[in-house]
Amino acid sequence: MFLGTHTPRLDDKGRLALPARFRPDLEGGLVICKGQDRCLYVFPVAEFTRVTESLRSAPVTDRRVREYSRVLFASASQESPDGQGRITVPPTLREYAGLSKECAVIGANTRIEVWDAVAWNDYLQAAEPGFSDIAEEVLPGVL
């Protein structure tokens, strides 16, 4: 489970240092791809495999499944963190997420999300006011 918000910098070579507490779960490799809301998703390989299996069982006759699968898999890049826990974010993914030097790396349960720091702060300011209002709809009877 990935938790918390971290603020690493993207270096001139497009490398991003992953938070130390995330690294043990990513030692076997990871997949980075386009996510929703103009962020990037980073999955441990095992979790990406689970997502792949779910999509494999979805009906390819559904146009939405085909479109989602195409965008997801075409954008995906399998990476391995280097000895310092850095991953290289491909240029097309940096452009998609509008990444500048300042990034926000957030734990999002079974995945990590990478945001441009300004975009993350803007998103958070817009989303936080509704957070308590939607809790009952998202997690009925849990919280």
Coordinates of N, CA and C in Angstrom, one line a residue:
M1 N 0.9 -1.2 0.0 CA 0.0 0.0 0.0 C 0.9 1.2 0.0
F2 N 0.6 2.2 -0.9 CA 1.4 3.4 -1.0 C 0.6 4.5 -0.4
L3 N 1.3 5.3 0.5 CA 0.7 6.3 1.3 C 1.5 7.6 1.3
G4 N 0.9 8.7 1.4 CA 1.6 10.0 1.7 C 1.9 10.8 0.4
T5 N 2.4 12.0 0.6 CA 2.7 12.9 -0.4 C 4.2 13.3 -0.3
H6 N 4.9 13.2 -1.4 CA 6.3 13.5 -1.4 C 6.6 14.5 -2.5
T7 N 7.7 15.3 -2.4 CA 7.9 16.3 -3.3 C 9.4 16.3 -3.9
P8 N 9.7 15.2 -4.7 CA 11.0 15.1 -5.3 C 11.1 16.1 -6.5
R9 N 12.3 16.3 -7.0 CA 12.5 17.1 -8.2 C 12.9 16.2 -9.3
L10 N 12.4 16.6 -10.5 CA 12.8 15.9 -11.7 C 14.1 16.5 -12.2
D11 N 15.1 15.7 -12.5 CA 16.4 16.2 -12.9 C 16.4 16.5 -14.4
D12 N 17.5 17.1 -14.8 CA 17.6 17.5 -16.2 C 17.6 16.3 -17.2
K13 N 17.8 15.1 -16.7 CA 17.8 13.9 -17.6 C 16.4 13.2 -17.5
G14 N 15.4 13.8 -16.9 CA 14.1 13.3 -16.8 C 14.0 12.2 -15.7
R15 N 14.9 12.2 -14.8 CA 14.8 11.1 -13.7 C 14.2 11.7 -12.5
L16 N 13.4 10.8 -11.8 CA 12.7 11.2 -10.6 C 13.1 10.2 -9.5
A17 N 13.5 10.7 -8.4 CA 13.8 9.9 -7.2 C 12.5 9.5 -6.5
L18 N 12.3 8.2 -6.4 CA 11.1 7.7 -5.7 C 11.3 7.8 -4.2
P19 N 10.3 8.0 -3.5 CA 10.4 8.1 -2.0 C 11.0 6.7 -1.5
A20 N 11.9 6.9 -0.5 CA 12.6 5.7 0.0 C 11.6 4.6 0.5
R21 N 10.5 5.1 1.1 CA 9.5 4.1 1.7 C 8.8 3.3 0.6
F22 N 8.8 3.8 -0.7 CA 8.1 3.1 -1.8 C 9.1 2.1 -2.5
R23 N 10.3 2.3 -2.3 CA 11.3 1.5 -3.1 C 11.3 0.0 -2.9
P24 N 11.1 -0.5 -1.7 CA 11.1 -1.9 -1.6 C 10.0 -2.6 -2.4
D25 N 8.8 -2.0 -2.5 CA 7.7 -2.6 -3.3 C 8.0 -2.5 -4.8
L26 N 9.0 -1.7 -5.2 CA 9.2 -1.5 -6.7 C 10.5 -2.1 -7.1
E27 N 11.2 -2.9 -6.2 CA 12.5 -3.5 -6.6 C 12.4 -4.5 -7.8
G28 N 11.2 -5.1 -7.9 CA 11.0 -6.0 -9.0 C 10.7 -5.4 -10.3
G29 N 10.7 -4.1 -10.3 CA 10.4 -3.3 -11.6 C 9.0 -2.7 -11.4
L30 N 8.7 -1.8 -12.3 CA 7.5 -1.0 -12.3 C 7.1 -0.7 -13.7
V31 N 5.8 -0.2 -13.8 CA 5.3 0.3 -15.1 C 4.8 1.7 -14.8
I32 N 5.2 2.6 -15.7 CA 4.7 4.0 -15.6 C 3.9 4.2 -16.8
C33 N 2.7 4.9 -16.7 CA 1.8 5.1 -17.8 C 0.9 6.3 -17.5
K34 N 0.2 6.7 -18.5 CA -0.8 7.8 -18.4 C -1.8 7.4 -17.4
G35 N -2.2 8.4 -16.5 CA -3.3 8.2 -15.6 C -4.4 9.2 -15.9
Q36 N -5.4 9.2 -15.1 CA -6.5 10.2 -15.3 C -6.0 11.5 -14.7
D37 N -6.7 12.6 -15.1 CA -6.5 13.9 -14.6 C -5.1 14.4 -14.8
R38 N -4.5 14.0 -15.9 CA -3.2 14.4 -16.4 C -2.1 14.2 -15.4
C39 N -2.2 13.0 -14.7 CA -1.1 12.6 -13.8 C -0.5 11.3 -14.4
L40 N 0.5 10.8 -13.9 CA 1.1 9.5 -14.3 C 0.8 8.5 -13.2
Y41 N 0.6 7.3 -13.6 CA 0.4 6.2 -12.7 C 1.7 5.3 -12.7
V42 N 2.1 4.9 -11.5 CA 3.3 4.0 -11.4 C 2.8 2.8 -10.6
F43 N 2.9 1.7 -11.3 CA 2.5 0.4 -10.7 C 3.6 -0.5 -10.5
P44 N 3.7 -1.2 -9.4 CA 4.6 -2.4 -9.3 C 4.2 -3.3 -10.4
V45 N 5.1 -4.1 -11.0 CA 4.8 -5.0 -12.1 C 3.7 -5.9 -11.8
A46 N 3.6 -6.5 -10.6 CA 2.6 -7.4 -10.2 C 1.2 -6.7 -10.2
E47 N 1.1 -5.5 -9.8 CA -0.2 -4.8 -9.8 C -0.6 -4.4 -11.2
F48 N 0.4 -4.1 -12.1 CA 0.1 -3.8 -13.5 C -0.4 -5.1 -14.2
T49 N 0.2 -6.2 -13.8 CA -0.3 -7.5 -14.3 C -1.7 -7.7 -13.9
R50 N -2.1 -7.4 -12.7 CA -3.5 -7.6 -12.3 C -4.4 -6.7 -13.1
V51 N -4.0 -5.4 -13.3 CA -4.8 -4.5 -14.1 C -5.0 -5.1 -15.6
T52 N -3.8 -5.6 -16.1 CA -3.9 -6.2 -17.4 C -4.8 -7.4 -17.5
E53 N -4.8 -8.2 -16.5 CA -5.7 -9.3 -16.5 C -7.2 -8.9 -16.5
S54 N -7.5 -7.8 -15.7 CA -8.9 -7.3 -15.7 C -9.3 -6.8 -17.0
L55 N -8.4 -6.1 -17.7 CA -8.7 -5.6 -19.0 C -8.8 -6.7 -20.0
R56 N -8.0 -7.7 -19.9 CA -8.0 -8.9 -20.8 C -9.4 -9.5 -20.8
S57 N -10.1 -9.5 -19.6 CA -11.4 -10.1 -19.5 C -12.5 -9.2 -19.8
A58 N -12.2 -7.9 -20.1 CA -13.3 -7.0 -20.5 C -13.6 -7.2 -22.0
P59 N -14.8 -6.9 -22.4 CA -15.2 -7.2 -23.8 C -14.6 -6.2 -24.7
V60 N -13.8 -6.7 -25.7 CA -13.2 -5.8 -26.7 C -14.2 -5.3 -27.7
T61 N -15.4 -5.8 -27.6 CA -16.5 -5.3 -28.4 C -17.0 -4.0 -27.9
D62 N -16.6 -3.6 -26.7 CA -17.0 -2.3 -26.1 C -15.9 -1.3 -26.5
R63 N -16.3 -0.3 -27.3 CA -15.4 0.7 -27.8 C -14.6 1.4 -26.6
R64 N -15.2 1.6 -25.5 CA -14.5 2.3 -24.4 C -13.4 1.4 -23.8
V65 N -13.6 0.1 -23.8 CA -12.5 -0.8 -23.4 C -11.4 -0.7 -24.4
R66 N -11.7 -0.8 -25.7 CA -10.6 -0.7 -26.7 C -9.8 0.6 -26.6
E67 N -10.6 1.7 -26.4 CA -9.9 3.0 -26.4 C -9.0 3.2 -25.1
Y68 N -9.6 2.7 -24.0 CA -8.8 2.8 -22.7 C -7.6 2.0 -22.8
S69 N -7.7 0.7 -23.3 CA -6.6 -0.2 -23.4 C -5.5 0.4 -24.3
R70 N -5.9 0.9 -25.4 CA -5.0 1.5 -26.4 C -4.1 2.6 -25.8
V71 N -4.8 3.5 -25.1 CA -4.1 4.6 -24.5 C -3.2 4.2 -23.4
L72 N -3.7 3.3 -22.5 CA -3.0 2.8 -21.4 C -1.7 2.1 -21.8
F73 N -1.9 1.1 -22.7 CA -0.7 0.2 -23.1 C 0.2 0.9 -24.0
A74 N -0.3 1.8 -24.9 CA 0.6 2.5 -25.8 C 1.5 3.5 -25.0
S75 N 1.0 4.0 -23.8 CA 1.8 5.0 -23.1 C 2.7 4.3 -22.0
A76 N 2.5 3.0 -21.8 CA 3.2 2.3 -20.7 C 4.7 2.1 -21.0
S77 N 5.5 2.3 -19.9 CA 6.9 2.0 -20.1 C 7.4 1.2 -18.8
Q78 N 8.0 0.1 -19.1 CA 8.5 -0.7 -18.0 C 9.9 -0.2 -17.6
E79 N 10.0 0.1 -16.3 CA 11.3 0.7 -15.8 C 11.8 -0.1 -14.6
S80 N 13.0 0.1 -14.3 CA 13.6 -0.4 -13.1 C 14.3 0.7 -12.4
P81 N 14.1 0.9 -11.1 CA 14.8 2.0 -10.4 C 16.3 1.7 -10.4
D82 N 17.1 2.8 -10.5 CA 18.5 2.7 -10.4 C 18.9 2.5 -8.9
G83 N 20.2 2.5 -8.7 CA 20.7 2.3 -7.3 C 20.4 3.4 -6.4
Q84 N 20.0 4.5 -6.9 CA 19.6 5.6 -6.0 C 18.0 5.8 -6.0
G85 N 17.3 4.8 -6.5 CA 15.9 4.8 -6.5 C 15.2 5.7 -7.5
R86 N 16.0 6.1 -8.5 CA 15.5 7.0 -9.5 C 14.9 6.2 -10.7
I87 N 13.9 6.7 -11.3 CA 13.3 6.2 -12.6 C 13.4 7.3 -13.6
T88 N 13.5 6.8 -14.8 CA 13.5 7.8 -15.9 C 12.1 7.9 -16.4
V89 N 11.5 9.1 -16.5 CA 10.2 9.3 -17.0 C 10.3 9.6 -18.5
P90 N 9.8 8.8 -19.3 CA 9.9 9.1 -20.8 C 9.4 10.5 -21.1
P91 N 10.0 11.1 -22.2 CA 9.6 12.5 -22.5 C 8.1 12.6 -22.8
T92 N 7.5 11.6 -23.5 CA 6.0 11.7 -23.9 C 5.2 11.7 -22.6
L93 N 5.6 11.0 -21.6 CA 4.8 11.0 -20.3 C 5.1 12.3 -19.5
R94 N 6.3 12.8 -19.6 CA 6.5 14.1 -18.9 C 5.7 15.2 -19.5
E95 N 5.6 15.1 -20.9 CA 4.8 16.1 -21.6 C 3.3 16.0 -21.2
Y96 N 2.8 14.7 -21.2 CA 1.4 14.5 -20.9 C 1.0 15.0 -19.6
A97 N 1.8 14.8 -18.6 CA 1.5 15.3 -17.2 C 2.0 16.7 -16.9
G98 N 2.6 17.3 -17.9 CA 3.1 18.7 -17.7 C 4.1 18.8 -16.6
L99 N 5.0 17.8 -16.5 CA 5.9 17.8 -15.4 C 7.0 18.9 -15.6
S100 N 7.2 19.6 -14.5 CA 8.3 20.6 -14.5 C 9.3 20.0 -13.4
K101 N 10.2 20.8 -13.0 CA 11.2 20.4 -12.0 C 10.5 19.9 -10.7
E102 N 9.6 20.7 -10.2 CA 8.9 20.4 -9.0 C 7.7 19.4 -9.2
C103 N 7.8 18.2 -8.5 CA 6.8 17.2 -8.7 C 6.1 16.9 -7.4
A104 N 5.0 16.3 -7.4 CA 4.3 15.7 -6.3 C 4.2 14.2 -6.6
V105 N 4.7 13.4 -5.7 CA 4.5 11.9 -5.8 C 3.7 11.5 -4.7
I106 N 2.5 11.0 -5.0 CA 1.5 10.6 -4.0 C 1.3 9.1 -3.9
G107 N 1.1 8.6 -2.7 CA 0.6 7.2 -2.6 C -0.9 7.2 -2.8
A108 N -1.3 6.2 -3.7 CA -2.7 6.1 -4.0 C -3.1 4.6 -3.9
N109 N -2.9 4.1 -2.7 CA -3.2 2.7 -2.4 C -2.3 1.7 -3.1
T110 N -2.8 1.1 -4.2 CA -2.0 0.1 -4.9 C -1.1 0.7 -6.0
R111 N -1.1 2.0 -6.2 CA -0.3 2.7 -7.2 C 0.3 3.9 -6.6
I112 N 1.2 4.5 -7.4 CA 1.8 5.8 -7.1 C 1.3 6.7 -8.2
E113 N 1.0 8.0 -7.9 CA 0.7 9.0 -8.9 C 1.8 10.0 -8.9
V114 N 2.2 10.5 -10.1 CA 3.2 11.5 -10.2 C 2.5 12.7 -10.9
W115 N 2.6 13.9 -10.2 CA 1.9 15.1 -10.7 C 2.9 16.2 -10.8
D116 N 2.7 17.2 -11.6 CA 3.4 18.4 -11.5 C 2.9 19.0 -10.2
A117 N 3.8 19.6 -9.4 CA 3.5 20.1 -8.1 C 2.4 21.2 -8.2
V118 N 2.4 22.1 -9.1 CA 1.4 23.1 -9.2 C 0.0 22.5 -9.6
A119 N 0.1 21.5 -10.5 CA -1.2 20.9 -10.9 C -1.8 20.1 -9.7
W120 N -0.9 19.4 -8.9 CA -1.4 18.7 -7.7 C -2.0 19.6 -6.7
N121 N -1.4 20.8 -6.5 CA -2.0 21.7 -5.5 C -3.3 22.3 -6.0
D122 N -3.4 22.6 -7.3 CA -4.6 23.0 -7.9 C -5.7 22.0 -7.7
Y123 N -5.4 20.7 -8.1 CA -6.3 19.6 -8.0 C -6.8 19.5 -6.5
L124 N -5.9 19.5 -5.6 CA -6.2 19.3 -4.2 C -7.1 20.4 -3.7
Q125 N -6.8 21.6 -4.0 CA -7.7 22.7 -3.6 C -9.1 22.6 -4.1
A126 N -9.3 22.1 -5.3 CA -10.6 21.9 -5.9 C -11.3 20.6 -5.3
A127 N -10.5 19.6 -5.0 CA -11.1 18.3 -4.6 C -11.4 18.2 -3.1
E128 N -10.6 18.9 -2.3 CA -10.7 18.7 -0.8 C -12.1 19.2 -0.3
P129 N -12.7 20.3 -0.8 CA -13.9 20.7 -0.2 C -15.0 19.6 -0.3
G130 N -15.0 18.8 -1.3 CA -16.0 17.8 -1.5 C -15.7 16.5 -0.8
F131 N -14.5 16.4 -0.3 CA -14.0 15.1 0.3 C -14.9 14.5 1.3
S132 N -15.3 15.3 2.3 CA -16.2 14.8 3.3 C -17.6 14.5 2.8
D133 N -18.0 15.3 1.8 CA -19.4 15.1 1.2 C -19.5 13.8 0.5
I134 N -18.5 13.3 -0.2 CA -18.6 12.1 -1.0 C -18.2 10.8 -0.2
A135 N -17.7 11.0 1.0 CA -17.3 9.8 1.7 C -18.4 8.7 1.9
E136 N -19.6 9.2 2.2 CA -20.7 8.2 2.3 C -21.0 7.5 1.0
E137 N -20.9 8.2 -0.1 CA -21.2 7.6 -1.4 C -20.1 6.6 -1.8
V138 N -18.8 7.0 -1.5 CA -17.7 6.1 -2.0 C -17.5 4.9 -1.0
L139 N -17.7 5.2 0.3 CA -17.5 4.1 1.3 C -18.7 4.0 2.2
P140 N -19.8 3.6 1.6 CA -21.1 3.6 2.4 C -20.9 2.6 3.6
G141 N -21.2 3.1 4.8 CA -21.1 2.4 6.0 C -19.7 2.0 6.6
V142 N -18.7 2.5 5.9 CA -17.3 2.2 6.3 C -16.8 3.2 7.2
L143 N -17.0 4.5 6.9 CA -16.5 5.6 7.7 C -17.6 6.4 8.3

